[in-house]
């Protein structure tokens, strides 16, 4: 278990293998979080001046945000590289038309490269997401805008460190299909029959659920976005006065922009369903689409939204979870999953 502590330019400043405990909460729709502790005196002094830490075992790099020492132990915490894009806003009112990935890469280029460049950030290879979209932004935080735009499509963005250059590589990511019929990767099935579920918790809430949106643009045009699937309809109204036909090349582009705004708002009002599965799942990463078979429930295909990796006394435990990251039960479950691994 080796940790590489890096300076602000990602030069290697120290290699540490004496950490007593690490919890790295890897997430799909938001930056990861990490926390580690070590006995005071086992850390090289160079560590205290470092800005980043690279964890070779899981190929994750994080930005150090907090460091404290009480004379007996050292505690270091922070978040994944993706949090770096929180340092930029999308300047002005923007309208991105065309292929989905091209639009998002343009937003990153305009606001995190060039004159306002984040050091060492580069665009990676295209992921091939060529859906046609019309996206809008107005002084949004770049990271939050990317996540909110990508989430309705079950996609995310990743920043990966290439230490040889060094470079921070930006790419879009759609997760891996680990269901039974995927045809490429070994399937992952969570089931009591397989003995890979040690604890199950389930929460379902319709309190803020909406599945149909009426979106009104600046000229009064209203677009209906219906995700009810023929079932019970729960409606909401969305005012999109910032979207105007003046900035759209065609009428269809204008309607597409209104529809996209509705999709984003409905994504924030989904049914809150939360599964907590604690067990051994060493080869599962955030974004994996897995099968969940629980007695008394219909089999489901669920995307792993987070994986808590815990290391202590030379042992590693991996606990995936499913659900919305900002749901209170999700936060509670993440804490308890980490504690379960630590005190087995």
mmCIF file of C-alpha atoms in Angstrom, residues 57-236:
data_model
loop_
_atom_site.group_PDB
_atom_site.id
_atom_site.type_symbol
_atom_site.label_atom_id
_atom_site.label_comp_id
_atom_site.label_asym_id
_atom_site.label_seq_id
_atom_site.Cartn_x
_atom_site.Cartn_y
_atom_site.Cartn_z
ATOM 1 C CA UNK A 57 -3.555 0.529 -5.541
ATOM 2 C CA UNK A 58 -6.777 2.045 -6.932
ATOM 3 C CA UNK A 59 -5.240 4.481 -9.437
ATOM 4 C CA UNK A 60 -6.787 7.513 -7.718
ATOM 5 C CA UNK A 61 -5.293 10.931 -7.172
ATOM 6 C CA UNK A 62 -6.716 13.392 -4.678
ATOM 7 C CA UNK A 63 -6.226 17.007 -3.754
ATOM 8 C CA UNK A 64 -5.183 17.465 -0.116
ATOM 9 C CA UNK A 65 -7.552 19.913 1.576
ATOM 10 C CA UNK A 66 -7.009 19.322 5.297
ATOM 11 C CA UNK A 67 -3.996 18.264 7.341
ATOM 12 C CA UNK A 68 -3.855 18.123 11.137
ATOM 13 C CA UNK A 69 -1.493 16.773 13.779
ATOM 14 C CA UNK A 70 -2.104 16.313 17.506
ATOM 15 C CA UNK A 71 1.420 15.230 18.399
ATOM 16 C CA UNK A 72 0.561 11.518 18.232
ATOM 17 C CA UNK A 73 -1.075 11.074 14.854
ATOM 18 C CA UNK A 74 -1.415 12.841 11.516
ATOM 19 C CA UNK A 75 -4.731 13.069 9.670
ATOM 20 C CA UNK A 76 -4.945 14.035 6.004
ATOM 21 C CA UNK A 77 -8.173 14.410 4.028
ATOM 22 C CA UNK A 78 -9.346 15.799 0.736
ATOM 23 C CA UNK A 79 -11.229 15.069 -2.445
ATOM 24 C CA UNK A 80 -10.601 13.572 -5.868
ATOM 25 C CA UNK A 81 -9.026 15.447 -8.769
ATOM 26 C CA UNK A 82 -12.482 16.145 -10.215
ATOM 27 C CA UNK A 83 -12.907 18.811 -7.522
ATOM 28 C CA UNK A 84 -10.324 20.936 -9.341
ATOM 29 C CA UNK A 85 -12.978 22.003 -11.853
ATOM 30 C CA UNK A 86 -14.874 23.613 -8.973
ATOM 31 C CA UNK A 87 -12.216 26.332 -9.209
ATOM 32 C CA UNK A 88 -13.746 27.617 -12.464
ATOM 33 C CA UNK A 89 -17.079 29.116 -13.468
ATOM 34 C CA UNK A 90 -18.576 29.177 -16.952
ATOM 35 C CA UNK A 91 -18.047 32.789 -17.917
ATOM 36 C CA UNK A 92 -21.131 34.617 -19.189
ATOM 37 C CA UNK A 93 -24.243 33.253 -20.885
ATOM 38 C CA UNK A 94 -23.316 30.294 -23.036
ATOM 39 C CA UNK A 95 -25.189 28.228 -25.599
ATOM 40 C CA UNK A 96 -23.590 24.998 -26.742
ATOM 41 C CA UNK A 97 -25.093 23.414 -29.847
ATOM 42 C CA UNK A 98 -24.267 20.129 -31.533
ATOM 43 C CA UNK A 99 -22.737 16.836 -30.481
ATOM 44 C CA UNK A 100 -23.053 16.316 -26.729
ATOM 45 C CA UNK A 101 -19.428 15.509 -25.963
ATOM 46 C CA UNK A 102 -18.141 18.254 -28.252
ATOM 47 C CA UNK A 103 -20.233 20.780 -26.325
ATOM 48 C CA UNK A 104 -18.913 19.687 -22.926
ATOM 49 C CA UNK A 105 -15.323 19.592 -24.114
ATOM 50 C CA UNK A 106 -15.789 23.099 -25.497
ATOM 51 C CA UNK A 107 -17.052 24.284 -22.090
ATOM 52 C CA UNK A 108 -13.936 22.882 -20.436
ATOM 53 C CA UNK A 109 -11.668 24.362 -23.118
ATOM 54 C CA UNK A 110 -13.170 27.845 -22.805
ATOM 55 C CA UNK A 111 -13.156 27.966 -19.018
ATOM 56 C CA UNK A 112 -10.318 25.749 -17.780
ATOM 57 C CA UNK A 113 -7.775 25.937 -20.606
ATOM 58 C CA UNK A 114 -6.318 28.870 -22.530
ATOM 59 C CA UNK A 115 -6.097 32.159 -20.619
ATOM 60 C CA UNK A 116 -7.821 30.705 -17.536
ATOM 61 C CA UNK A 117 -6.007 27.400 -17.713
ATOM 62 C CA UNK A 118 -5.831 25.023 -14.786
ATOM 63 C CA UNK A 119 -2.177 23.932 -14.740
ATOM 64 C CA UNK A 120 -1.496 20.535 -16.341
ATOM 65 C CA UNK A 121 -5.130 20.027 -17.465
ATOM 66 C CA UNK A 122 -5.570 18.558 -20.954
ATOM 67 C CA UNK A 123 -8.405 17.014 -22.935
ATOM 68 C CA UNK A 124 -8.207 13.256 -23.347
ATOM 69 C CA UNK A 125 -9.523 11.172 -26.215
ATOM 70 C CA UNK A 126 -13.179 11.454 -27.116
ATOM 71 C CA UNK A 127 -15.476 8.848 -25.567
ATOM 72 C CA UNK A 128 -17.821 8.806 -28.564
ATOM 73 C CA UNK A 129 -20.917 10.364 -26.978
ATOM 74 C CA UNK A 130 -22.255 12.039 -30.118
ATOM 75 C CA UNK A 131 -25.907 12.609 -29.143
ATOM 76 C CA UNK A 132 -27.194 15.953 -30.435
ATOM 77 C CA UNK A 133 -27.912 18.459 -27.662
ATOM 78 C CA UNK A 134 -28.426 22.138 -27.068
ATOM 79 C CA UNK A 135 -26.997 23.129 -23.701
ATOM 80 C CA UNK A 136 -27.157 26.413 -21.825
ATOM 81 C CA UNK A 137 -25.114 27.853 -18.954
ATOM 82 C CA UNK A 138 -24.968 31.187 -17.146
ATOM 83 C CA UNK A 139 -22.098 31.746 -14.721
ATOM 84 C CA UNK A 140 -22.485 28.171 -13.455
ATOM 85 C CA UNK A 141 -19.760 26.435 -11.517
ATOM 86 C CA UNK A 142 -18.034 24.318 -14.157
ATOM 87 C CA UNK A 143 -17.925 21.109 -12.125
ATOM 88 C CA UNK A 144 -21.532 21.357 -10.922
ATOM 89 C CA UNK A 145 -22.727 22.141 -14.455
ATOM 90 C CA UNK A 146 -20.923 19.119 -15.895
ATOM 91 C CA UNK A 147 -22.352 16.759 -13.274
ATOM 92 C CA UNK A 148 -25.914 18.095 -13.617
ATOM 93 C CA UNK A 149 -25.718 17.850 -17.409
ATOM 94 C CA UNK A 150 -24.268 14.346 -17.431
ATOM 95 C CA UNK A 151 -26.363 12.741 -14.694
ATOM 96 C CA UNK A 152 -29.661 12.437 -16.652
ATOM 97 C CA UNK A 153 -27.708 10.351 -19.188
ATOM 98 C CA UNK A 154 -26.019 8.240 -16.476
ATOM 99 C CA UNK A 155 -22.619 9.588 -17.403
ATOM 100 C CA UNK A 156 -19.931 11.497 -15.565
ATOM 101 C CA UNK A 157 -16.572 13.126 -16.118
ATOM 102 C CA UNK A 158 -13.233 11.920 -14.820
ATOM 103 C CA UNK A 159 -9.880 13.582 -14.274
ATOM 104 C CA UNK A 160 -7.032 11.081 -14.349
ATOM 105 C CA UNK A 161 -3.431 11.800 -13.479
ATOM 106 C CA UNK A 162 -0.787 10.832 -15.991
ATOM 107 C CA UNK A 163 2.285 11.132 -13.730
ATOM 108 C CA UNK A 164 4.780 10.627 -16.546
ATOM 109 C CA UNK A 165 4.020 13.999 -18.181
ATOM 110 C CA UNK A 166 2.591 15.142 -15.713
ATOM 111 C CA UNK A 167 -0.942 15.823 -16.985
ATOM 112 C CA UNK A 168 -4.503 15.830 -15.653
ATOM 113 C CA UNK A 169 -6.556 14.189 -18.379
ATOM 114 C CA UNK A 170 -10.247 15.114 -18.804
ATOM 115 C CA UNK A 171 -12.613 12.469 -20.219
ATOM 116 C CA UNK A 172 -16.286 11.619 -20.167
ATOM 117 C CA UNK A 173 -17.195 8.218 -18.770
ATOM 118 C CA UNK A 174 -20.359 6.157 -19.089
ATOM 119 C CA UNK A 175 -19.602 3.283 -16.725
ATOM 120 C CA UNK A 176 -19.244 -0.416 -17.478
ATOM 121 C CA UNK A 177 -21.939 -2.980 -18.153
ATOM 122 C CA UNK A 178 -21.470 -5.814 -15.638
ATOM 123 C CA UNK A 179 -24.898 -7.427 -16.132
ATOM 124 C CA UNK A 180 -25.238 -11.082 -17.098
ATOM 125 C CA UNK A 181 -25.662 -10.509 -20.839
ATOM 126 C CA UNK A 182 -22.988 -7.818 -21.318
ATOM 127 C CA UNK A 183 -20.812 -10.165 -23.399
ATOM 128 C CA UNK A 184 -17.473 -8.575 -22.469
ATOM 129 C CA UNK A 185 -16.793 -8.383 -18.728
ATOM 130 C CA UNK A 186 -17.452 -10.902 -15.954
ATOM 131 C CA UNK A 187 -20.968 -10.205 -14.627
ATOM 132 C CA UNK A 188 -21.551 -8.907 -11.096
ATOM 133 C CA UNK A 189 -24.664 -10.094 -9.271
ATOM 134 C CA UNK A 190 -25.448 -9.060 -5.714
ATOM 135 C CA UNK A 191 -27.598 -11.722 -4.104
ATOM 136 C CA UNK A 192 -28.042 -13.382 -0.722
ATOM 137 C CA UNK A 193 -27.781 -16.715 -2.533
ATOM 138 C CA UNK A 194 -24.221 -15.855 -3.591
ATOM 139 C CA UNK A 195 -23.244 -14.735 -0.103
ATOM 140 C CA UNK A 196 -21.858 -11.410 -1.280
ATOM 141 C CA UNK A 197 -24.334 -9.248 0.627
ATOM 142 C CA UNK A 198 -23.597 -8.830 4.312
ATOM 143 C CA UNK A 199 -26.092 -6.080 5.022
ATOM 144 C CA UNK A 200 -29.069 -4.736 3.104
ATOM 145 C CA UNK A 201 -30.827 -1.469 3.660
ATOM 146 C CA UNK A 202 -33.509 -0.035 1.460
ATOM 147 C CA UNK A 203 -35.178 3.356 1.395
ATOM 148 C CA UNK A 204 -37.833 4.597 -1.017
ATOM 149 C CA UNK A 205 -39.241 8.116 -1.048
ATOM 150 C CA UNK A 206 -41.651 9.840 -3.434
ATOM 151 C CA UNK A 207 -41.711 13.040 -1.392
ATOM 152 C CA UNK A 208 -40.190 15.278 -4.085
ATOM 153 C CA UNK A 209 -40.749 13.002 -7.071
ATOM 154 C CA UNK A 210 -41.763 14.526 -10.414
ATOM 155 C CA UNK A 211 -41.819 12.817 -13.809
ATOM 156 C CA UNK A 212 -43.352 15.410 -16.135
ATOM 157 C CA UNK A 213 -42.141 18.972 -16.708
ATOM 158 C CA UNK A 214 -43.672 21.923 -18.509
ATOM 159 C CA UNK A 215 -40.784 24.150 -19.564
ATOM 160 C CA UNK A 216 -41.482 27.735 -20.651
ATOM 161 C CA UNK A 217 -38.925 29.692 -22.650
ATOM 162 C CA UNK A 218 -38.443 33.454 -22.860
ATOM 163 C CA UNK A 219 -41.022 33.902 -25.646
ATOM 164 C CA UNK A 220 -43.720 31.893 -23.855
ATOM 165 C CA UNK A 221 -43.155 28.665 -25.780
ATOM 166 C CA UNK A 222 -43.891 25.653 -23.563
ATOM 167 C CA UNK A 223 -42.344 22.226 -24.068
ATOM 168 C CA UNK A 224 -43.660 19.125 -22.323
ATOM 169 C CA UNK A 225 -41.084 16.617 -21.071
ATOM 170 C CA UNK A 226 -42.843 13.393 -20.098
ATOM 171 C CA UNK A 227 -40.906 10.649 -18.304
ATOM 172 C CA UNK A 228 -43.955 8.996 -16.742
ATOM 173 C CA UNK A 229 -43.819 6.031 -19.085
ATOM 174 C CA UNK A 230 -47.602 5.802 -19.146
ATOM 175 C CA UNK A 231 -47.856 5.480 -15.366
ATOM 176 C CA UNK A 232 -48.893 7.950 -12.699
ATOM 177 C CA UNK A 233 -48.134 11.521 -13.790
ATOM 178 C CA UNK A 234 -46.503 13.997 -11.388
ATOM 179 C CA UNK A 235 -46.060 17.397 -12.949
ATOM 180 C CA UNK A 236 -43.817 20.398 -12.341
#
